[in-house]
């Protein structure tokens, strides 16, 4: 049996299925700058043959077939008409005396074709309970002989996959279920496109460098450290891969293998360092837009340089390093004849596509043949160049002018080789990428300039201290030549935050120096949750960053052999200033304080403006200046700052420069601000906000502002005056008569208006009062039964089943008080929130069910209770699916259900929607308004402490960035909006108004308590956007097109709730009782809209629908509207 002791074929089939599926689940690859397109296996082999002695350590001599299995698509659990088998492989042993002592070789008679979405025949050797002897190896060697070349030349490619088990213990390879092992394997694959077409009939050797990279071993799946670990290899797969661009074409042949071994050189040979041959160079720092390629070749990325060299039009090529598991694509080689500005995309160290350019002299042309060479000057202006000509013929050149070549968008490494005496270089203004390595061969270079334009390109800038790159994460890296700066990208790394670390004296822990600090969490390696934080100071501060109240953390590391344990302490306060006094680190321990971005911002890592008040007046011509700088050096990249006027949209205000780029705290930029004086008729005090975009998150934690004092000019009272007293008297008399005549009419109209206004204000006030009362009522009790399933029963399910099928197993709670009583008895409630993966079924492929069960087990472990003490709520099980009335009531209670649970888990592993084919994951989950409402409800009452996200990366705490996006309920996506509200149905946003308003009322009521204060401080700055007054309601117009109208959503209900809470808190002497209450507009009533009744098309049908609905309501066939319910509740409260 494969990976198990049971030997069952079903288990083995499952292993194969998992492994093949992993071939379509690729991670992004690490692309090192040392890679070159000339990496070819024969070059590596020749280099090794010239090296010193070596030792071959045998992995498999193919003396038996016992461990080998063949798979040609049998693992698919689908009918063969959807995915037929893709071929076959017959295995046998043939005699061969090996130099390593064997007597047999493996003979493979294969046939393969790409059919539907699969075309790989595999000969598998599952992981052994021991490691391959490759710890000190540089290459992997295998002997082969092509007995019969493939009959369809070039159709199939042979490759070799390796299993890296660094994420497992050896003991895990025995006696464990395959489902526990396969997802933790790291799988790496290499290919040789020439092997199957060999016609020599001789035994040959192929060597693959044991190096992780696009031209060596690609990562097929890397759930562990993402690096090929030579000392933990176990298991291999021989693959025969058909060309997916030739579906249905069949190829067959015969090949023999022997002596799979690790090559251990006596003197170390770096497998990742290869010579530059084959007339091409890798271009680090960019990748190309593959859609612009004029040709592409599937699978054959190992010979992409050969394919480009054979194609006269090919000047650039790219190697794809990642498969897309959703469109079922494979690795590809892309050929380009030209590159536009949009085709060249800046990239960090980790890229999807490796970029190369052709250094062939035949394609580039000789410098002095393409350009004019005279007196040390090479004039290449206006030659329509796409690459820099080869410079060997211009060795005496001191000046090279490449201007006026708009198609010369990229200058790659080695472009100026041979021009050692070059002193001045003029580049075209449209240049998109200048590789830093291109200037390394120019020791005499003194001047680099752009012919025209703004002097800023995508990957380099001039010597200006504030010039901007295209990527905010670019740090300026000075070139050794000519004062040119290059982009050194520092991208985001998962789990790493922009923190600083200060070494401290660990003895201070014992003397009580930190006792006054508020301890939030104490985390050790055996903690049930967050134990990872104890592993390093970087992980410790990452968890501190996720906790909004954490200001600093202390990480304690124990040296090996000491009977202590590492730990991480999260504090709600900053550490003392004297914590490092008398710093003496003993031999048994080290301690560091970590400061997350919010604390660094509080310490001055912010944008600084000076002065804070800038005067603009007639005396200074309505022009003045202010200075902008940084309070500290950014840890990564740049800080982009854009001054913006807040409000006063009709004021003509300009800033010079309009935007600022800063890289350090030493640079100060002066900004001129100007306003048109003829527009200033009165004194104004507008605010200027400095909008910040930064790679270092500390600088976006706070927004800097300054105030403008704009003073209007004095008005000259001189001029011609009317002095004719008679005319003035006549005008006054006429005016008096007209006023007297109209006073009586206006007085009567005013009385009528005031009475009507009073009536409307009273009606609006009553409606607002009713809505506030209904909102509070909505969250105080369930609107439907709260149905849960015990944790052990849930984990025993094979798939998610509907509510009705589990009714006898459900545990039902009628009221919130019942849930509270159950919690006191030791029960723990878990709310599982997810996005359906099909229109009619929540989880057709059983992806979510498995993830949910894993999350439930983790919650049980964290809570320290058995599974039987858990009560699990999940929509398909807990909400009635057949009775629509009960279903609507349950859906209306979702916020109350979510907020009543102890744990809230978002289940969003990457999966494919069965009906739409779209990808569903944590990102698409966060876009759904109903999902956001559940997150908001749980957080509002329980905080973020027990909220978790289960994704393809595993189970982790919900971070603040995800929460900030998820609580924007009104900004999420809704199906009703996508369908444009047929028949004028109310938007689901309107149904959520009262529950969300009730949650906010609860937060505002407890805003002075510790838990409520944290939630209120989080919401206060963004509450206007979270609870918008209006929203855009879409509907079908008269012509069938989609139209929109602005409709009321929350209105002034937010202010109404705050006023009601403030009144309830105030005593009789409080001045609030003597102030007039504002006129507050009510929120949405969630009634049917009538926009489509204003159109001609469909008006009669809609009228009939309304009359039918009215009759049904009169006969009691429909439920009363939410507004009627709210009114009855408000009246009852009022009467009480």
GROMACS .gro file of C-alpha atoms in nm, residues 541-851:
model
  311
  541UNK     CA    1   0.527   4.133   1.652
  542UNK     CA    2   0.306   4.009   1.363
  543UNK     CA    3   0.051   3.884   1.617
  544UNK     CA    4   0.086   4.212   1.809
  545UNK     CA    5   0.004   4.397   1.488
  546UNK     CA    6  -0.318   4.195   1.447
  547UNK     CA    7  -0.440   4.300   1.792
  548UNK     CA    8  -0.566   4.658   1.774
  549UNK     CA    9  -0.486   4.732   2.139
  550UNK     CA   10  -0.130   4.592   2.127
  551UNK     CA   11   0.135   4.866   2.147
  552UNK     CA   12   0.448   4.652   2.195
  553UNK     CA   13   0.559   4.294   2.244
  554UNK     CA   14   0.845   4.113   2.412
  555UNK     CA   15   1.001   3.802   2.259
  556UNK     CA   16   1.226   3.582   2.473
  557UNK     CA   17   1.456   3.326   2.307
  558UNK     CA   18   1.622   3.046   2.498
  559UNK     CA   19   1.957   2.910   2.385
  560UNK     CA   20   1.976   2.539   2.302
  561UNK     CA   21   2.022   2.307   2.596
  562UNK     CA   22   1.871   2.539   2.858
  563UNK     CA   23   1.570   2.412   3.055
  564UNK     CA   24   1.353   2.717   2.981
  565UNK     CA   25   1.104   2.794   2.708
  566UNK     CA   26   1.060   3.069   2.450
  567UNK     CA   27   0.763   3.300   2.490
  568UNK     CA   28   0.593   3.605   2.341
  569UNK     CA   29   0.419   3.868   2.554
  570UNK     CA   30   0.177   4.120   2.402
  571UNK     CA   31   0.140   4.450   2.587
  572UNK     CA   32  -0.124   4.721   2.569
  573UNK     CA   33   0.140   4.986   2.654
  574UNK     CA   34   0.477   5.095   2.522
  575UNK     CA   35   0.783   4.972   2.705
  576UNK     CA   36   0.985   5.193   2.943
  577UNK     CA   37   1.248   5.420   2.793
  578UNK     CA   38   1.519   5.276   3.022
  579UNK     CA   39   1.452   4.911   2.933
  580UNK     CA   40   1.798   4.867   2.777
  581UNK     CA   41   1.998   5.023   3.061
  582UNK     CA   42   2.290   4.807   3.177
  583UNK     CA   43   2.227   4.578   2.880
  584UNK     CA   44   2.397   4.248   2.952
  585UNK     CA   45   2.287   3.946   2.751
  586UNK     CA   46   2.360   3.622   2.933
  587UNK     CA   47   2.459   3.308   2.753
  588UNK     CA   48   2.120   3.145   2.802
  589UNK     CA   49   1.873   3.397   2.672
  590UNK     CA   50   1.800   3.694   2.442
  591UNK     CA   51   1.506   3.934   2.456
  592UNK     CA   52   1.373   4.190   2.211
  593UNK     CA   53   1.090   4.440   2.218
  594UNK     CA   54   0.897   4.466   1.892
  595UNK     CA   55   0.712   4.781   1.792
  596UNK     CA   56   0.431   4.738   1.534
  597UNK     CA   57   0.347   5.008   1.276
  598UNK     CA   58   0.086   5.180   1.497
  599UNK     CA   59   0.341   5.231   1.774
  600UNK     CA   60   0.604   5.354   1.530
  601UNK     CA   61   0.351   5.605   1.399
  602UNK     CA   62   0.284   5.724   1.754
  603UNK     CA   63   0.660   5.765   1.796
  604UNK     CA   64   0.689   5.988   1.490
  605UNK     CA   65   0.699   5.762   1.182
  606UNK     CA   66   0.447   5.989   1.009
  607UNK     CA   67   0.429   6.260   0.744
  608UNK     CA   68   0.508   6.601   0.895
  609UNK     CA   69   0.383   6.937   0.760
  610UNK     CA   70   0.516   7.274   0.876
  611UNK     CA   71   0.377   7.526   0.953
  612UNK     CA   72   0.036   7.393   1.047
  613UNK     CA   73  -0.134   7.721   0.949
  614UNK     CA   74  -0.056   7.888   0.615
  615UNK     CA   75  -0.184   8.240   0.545
  616UNK     CA   76  -0.298   8.344   0.198
  617UNK     CA   77  -0.383   8.712   0.154
  618UNK     CA   78  -0.361   9.001  -0.082
  619UNK     CA   79  -0.026   9.107   0.068
  620UNK     CA   80   0.149   8.783  -0.041
  621UNK     CA   81  -0.041   8.757  -0.368
  622UNK     CA   82  -0.243   8.466  -0.230
  623UNK     CA   83   0.068   8.245  -0.256
  624UNK     CA   84   0.263   8.090   0.029
  625UNK     CA   85   0.463   7.778   0.107
  626UNK     CA   86   0.477   7.493   0.355
  627UNK     CA   87   0.730   7.214   0.406
  628UNK     CA   88   0.670   6.839   0.400
  629UNK     CA   89   0.906   6.579   0.547
  630UNK     CA   90   0.906   6.242   0.722
  631UNK     CA   91   0.941   6.199   1.096
  632UNK     CA   92   1.150   5.882   1.049
  633UNK     CA   93   1.312   5.677   0.773
  634UNK     CA   94   1.071   5.428   0.611
  635UNK     CA   95   1.164   5.064   0.661
  636UNK     CA   96   1.062   4.983   0.304
  637UNK     CA   97   1.019   5.175  -0.019
  638UNK     CA   98   0.897   5.532  -0.054
  639UNK     CA   99   0.621   5.755   0.082
  640UNK     CA  100   0.401   5.923  -0.177
  641UNK     CA  101   0.220   6.237  -0.058
  642UNK     CA  102  -0.053   6.426  -0.242
  643UNK     CA  103  -0.193   6.751  -0.095
  644UNK     CA  104  -0.571   6.772  -0.131
  645UNK     CA  105  -0.819   7.044  -0.042
  646UNK     CA  106  -1.103   6.912   0.177
  647UNK     CA  107  -1.438   7.066   0.087
  648UNK     CA  108  -1.456   7.409  -0.082
  649UNK     CA  109  -1.490   7.239  -0.420
  650UNK     CA  110  -1.536   7.575  -0.601
  651UNK     CA  111  -1.202   7.716  -0.483
  652UNK     CA  112  -0.926   7.728  -0.748
  653UNK     CA  113  -0.631   7.605  -0.543
  654UNK     CA  114  -0.304   7.473  -0.686
  655UNK     CA  115  -0.007   7.297  -0.526
  656UNK     CA  116   0.345   7.300  -0.672
  657UNK     CA  117   0.462   7.029  -0.686
  658UNK     CA  118   0.125   6.851  -0.697
  659UNK     CA  119   0.273   6.535  -0.544
  660UNK     CA  120   0.579   6.449  -0.337
  661UNK     CA  121   0.799   6.141  -0.308
  662UNK     CA  122   1.016   6.094  -0.001
  663UNK     CA  123   1.261   5.815   0.077
  664UNK     CA  124   1.413   5.932   0.405
  665UNK     CA  125   1.369   6.167   0.699
  666UNK     CA  126   1.648   6.399   0.586
  667UNK     CA  127   1.475   6.529   0.272
  668UNK     CA  128   1.247   6.833   0.308
  669UNK     CA  129   1.025   6.941   0.018
  670UNK     CA  130   0.881   7.293  -0.007
  671UNK     CA  131   0.531   7.309  -0.154
  672UNK     CA  132   0.386   7.630  -0.294
  673UNK     CA  133   0.012   7.679  -0.254
  674UNK     CA  134  -0.175   7.940  -0.458
  675UNK     CA  135  -0.538   8.051  -0.474
  676UNK     CA  136  -0.703   8.294  -0.715
  677UNK     CA  137  -0.756   8.615  -0.520
  678UNK     CA  138  -1.047   8.738  -0.735
  679UNK     CA  139  -1.253   8.439  -0.615
  680UNK     CA  140  -1.212   8.526  -0.246
  681UNK     CA  141  -1.509   8.733  -0.127
  682UNK     CA  142  -1.493   8.636   0.239
  683UNK     CA  143  -1.247   8.493   0.489
  684UNK     CA  144  -1.208   8.113   0.466
  685UNK     CA  145  -1.024   7.848   0.670
  686UNK     CA  146  -1.014   7.535   0.454
  687UNK     CA  147  -0.819   7.223   0.550
  688UNK     CA  148  -0.549   7.063   0.336
  689UNK     CA  149  -0.519   6.688   0.382
  690UNK     CA  150  -0.194   6.515   0.287
  691UNK     CA  151  -0.303   6.186   0.130
  692UNK     CA  152  -0.036   5.922   0.184
  693UNK     CA  153   0.049   5.603  -0.001
  694UNK     CA  154   0.341   5.410   0.145
  695UNK     CA  155   0.492   5.063   0.141
  696UNK     CA  156   0.575   5.103   0.512
  697UNK     CA  157   0.234   5.083   0.684
  698UNK     CA  158   0.337   5.306   0.974
  699UNK     CA  159   0.309   5.612   0.749
  700UNK     CA  160  -0.053   5.546   0.654
  701UNK     CA  161  -0.168   5.500   1.016
  702UNK     CA  162  -0.227   5.874   1.061
  703UNK     CA  163  -0.315   6.148   0.813
  704UNK     CA  164  -0.136   6.482   0.833
  705UNK     CA  165  -0.335   6.801   0.778
  706UNK     CA  166  -0.276   7.174   0.781
  707UNK     CA  167  -0.503   7.477   0.775
  708UNK     CA  168  -0.517   7.762   0.526
  709UNK     CA  169  -0.617   8.109   0.647
  710UNK     CA  170  -0.751   8.275   0.332
  711UNK     CA  171  -0.827   8.645   0.395
  712UNK     CA  172  -1.052   8.843   0.162
  713UNK     CA  173  -0.922   9.175   0.028
  714UNK     CA  174  -1.060   9.502   0.176
  715UNK     CA  175  -1.343   9.651  -0.033
  716UNK     CA  176  -1.307  10.010  -0.154
  717UNK     CA  177  -1.620  10.207  -0.054
  718UNK     CA  178  -1.558  10.481  -0.310
  719UNK     CA  179  -1.731  10.535  -0.642
  720UNK     CA  180  -2.026  10.713  -0.779
  721UNK     CA  181  -2.320  10.743  -0.547
  722UNK     CA  182  -2.679  10.826  -0.634
  723UNK     CA  183  -2.754  11.160  -0.480
  724UNK     CA  184  -3.091  11.234  -0.624
  725UNK     CA  185  -3.299  11.245  -0.304
  726UNK     CA  186  -3.630  11.268  -0.491
  727UNK     CA  187  -3.570  10.957  -0.684
  728UNK     CA  188  -3.473  10.776  -0.369
  729UNK     CA  189  -3.792  10.883  -0.189
  730UNK     CA  190  -4.007  10.771  -0.483
  731UNK     CA  191  -3.844  10.433  -0.491
  732UNK     CA  192  -3.893  10.389  -0.117
  733UNK     CA  193  -4.266  10.472  -0.141
  734UNK     CA  194  -4.322  10.228  -0.426
  735UNK     CA  195  -4.136   9.958  -0.240
  736UNK     CA  196  -4.343  10.014   0.075
  737UNK     CA  197  -4.669   9.982  -0.116
  738UNK     CA  198  -4.557   9.660  -0.282
  739UNK     CA  199  -4.440   9.514   0.044
  740UNK     CA  200  -4.762   9.601   0.224
  741UNK     CA  201  -4.968   9.446  -0.053
  742UNK     CA  202  -4.777   9.123  -0.042
  743UNK     CA  203  -4.749   9.095   0.335
  744UNK     CA  204  -5.104   8.975   0.382
  745UNK     CA  205  -5.069   8.706   0.115
  746UNK     CA  206  -4.731   8.592   0.246
  747UNK     CA  207  -4.855   8.583   0.605
  748UNK     CA  208  -5.144   8.355   0.515
  749UNK     CA  209  -4.918   8.126   0.309
  750UNK     CA  210  -4.664   8.118   0.589
  751UNK     CA  211  -4.924   8.005   0.841
  752UNK     CA  212  -5.031   7.722   0.612
  753UNK     CA  213  -4.670   7.626   0.547
  754UNK     CA  214  -4.577   7.623   0.916
  755UNK     CA  215  -4.871   7.402   1.004
  756UNK     CA  216  -4.794   7.161   0.723
  757UNK     CA  217  -4.423   7.158   0.817
  758UNK     CA  218  -4.509   7.083   1.179
  759UNK     CA  219  -4.728   6.794   1.072
  760UNK     CA  220  -4.453   6.652   0.849
  761UNK     CA  221  -4.189   6.695   1.121
  762UNK     CA  222  -4.407   6.515   1.372
  763UNK     CA  223  -4.466   6.233   1.124
  764UNK     CA  224  -4.093   6.211   1.045
  765UNK     CA  225  -4.005   6.217   1.415
  766UNK     CA  226  -4.252   5.936   1.487
  767UNK     CA  227  -4.113   5.733   1.199
  768UNK     CA  228  -3.755   5.787   1.319
  769UNK     CA  229  -3.859   5.692   1.672
  770UNK     CA  230  -4.028   5.376   1.547
  771UNK     CA  231  -3.724   5.276   1.344
  772UNK     CA  232  -3.484   5.330   1.634
  773UNK     CA  233  -3.705   5.124   1.865
  774UNK     CA  234  -3.736   4.849   1.605
  775UNK     CA  235  -3.359   4.844   1.551
  776UNK     CA  236  -3.295   4.792   1.921
  777UNK     CA  237  -3.559   4.520   1.934
  778UNK     CA  238  -3.413   4.338   1.633
  779UNK     CA  239  -3.086   4.251   1.809
  780UNK     CA  240  -3.232   4.177   2.152
  781UNK     CA  241  -3.405   3.855   2.050
  782UNK     CA  242  -3.409   3.590   1.779
  783UNK     CA  243  -3.667   3.630   1.504
  784UNK     CA  244  -3.658   3.253   1.443
  785UNK     CA  245  -3.535   2.941   1.621
  786UNK     CA  246  -3.158   2.906   1.666
  787UNK     CA  247  -3.089   2.552   1.539
  788UNK     CA  248  -2.746   2.397   1.603
  789UNK     CA  249  -2.579   2.059   1.558
  790UNK     CA  250  -2.350   1.902   1.822
  791UNK     CA  251  -1.984   1.913   1.723
  792UNK     CA  252  -1.931   1.536   1.722
  793UNK     CA  253  -2.234   1.484   1.499
  794UNK     CA  254  -2.115   1.758   1.265
  795UNK     CA  255  -1.765   1.609   1.232
  796UNK     CA  256  -1.921   1.270   1.151
  797UNK     CA  257  -2.103   1.407   0.844
  798UNK     CA  258  -1.976   1.297   0.504
  799UNK     CA  259  -2.117   1.610   0.343
  800UNK     CA  260  -2.341   1.905   0.425
  801UNK     CA  261  -2.705   1.795   0.439
  802UNK     CA  262  -3.017   2.015   0.457
  803UNK     CA  263  -3.196   2.122   0.773
  804UNK     CA  264  -3.488   1.890   0.725
  805UNK     CA  265  -3.271   1.575   0.703
  806UNK     CA  266  -3.108   1.646   1.039
  807UNK     CA  267  -3.410   1.775   1.231
  808UNK     CA  268  -3.401   1.491   1.485
  809UNK     CA  269  -3.031   1.561   1.559
  810UNK     CA  270  -3.059   1.939   1.590
  811UNK     CA  271  -3.046   2.117   1.925
  812UNK     CA  272  -3.284   2.415   1.910
  813UNK     CA  273  -3.276   2.734   2.120
  814UNK     CA  274  -3.578   2.962   2.121
  815UNK     CA  275  -3.430   3.270   2.286
  816UNK     CA  276  -3.097   3.440   2.354
  817UNK     CA  277  -3.149   3.365   2.723
  818UNK     CA  278  -3.154   2.992   2.642
  819UNK     CA  279  -2.816   3.026   2.468
  820UNK     CA  280  -2.672   3.212   2.767
  821UNK     CA  281  -2.792   2.937   3.001
  822UNK     CA  282  -2.630   2.672   2.778
  823UNK     CA  283  -2.300   2.861   2.785
  824UNK     CA  284  -2.307   2.862   3.165
  825UNK     CA  285  -2.336   2.484   3.151
  826UNK     CA  286  -2.008   2.465   2.955
  827UNK     CA  287  -2.139   2.453   2.599
  828UNK     CA  288  -1.947   2.645   2.329
  829UNK     CA  289  -2.121   2.789   2.021
  830UNK     CA  290  -1.949   2.809   1.681
  831UNK     CA  291  -2.080   3.008   1.384
  832UNK     CA  292  -1.949   2.889   1.044
  833UNK     CA  293  -1.981   3.147   0.768
  834UNK     CA  294  -1.914   3.063   0.403
  835UNK     CA  295  -2.004   3.139   0.042
  836UNK     CA  296  -2.210   2.884  -0.151
  837UNK     CA  297  -2.024   2.701  -0.429
  838UNK     CA  298  -2.332   2.635  -0.644
  839UNK     CA  299  -2.674   2.792  -0.691
  840UNK     CA  300  -2.866   2.490  -0.561
  841UNK     CA  301  -2.607   2.331  -0.331
  842UNK     CA  302  -2.369   2.493  -0.083
  843UNK     CA  303  -2.078   2.252  -0.127
  844UNK     CA  304  -2.114   2.012  -0.422
  845UNK     CA  305  -1.745   1.904  -0.419
  846UNK     CA  306  -1.725   1.872  -0.038
  847UNK     CA  307  -1.452   2.137  -0.015
  848UNK     CA  308  -1.613   2.348   0.255
  849UNK     CA  309  -1.737   2.053   0.464
  850UNK     CA  310  -1.382   1.923   0.512
  851UNK     CA  311  -1.249   2.269   0.600
   0.00000   0.00000   0.00000
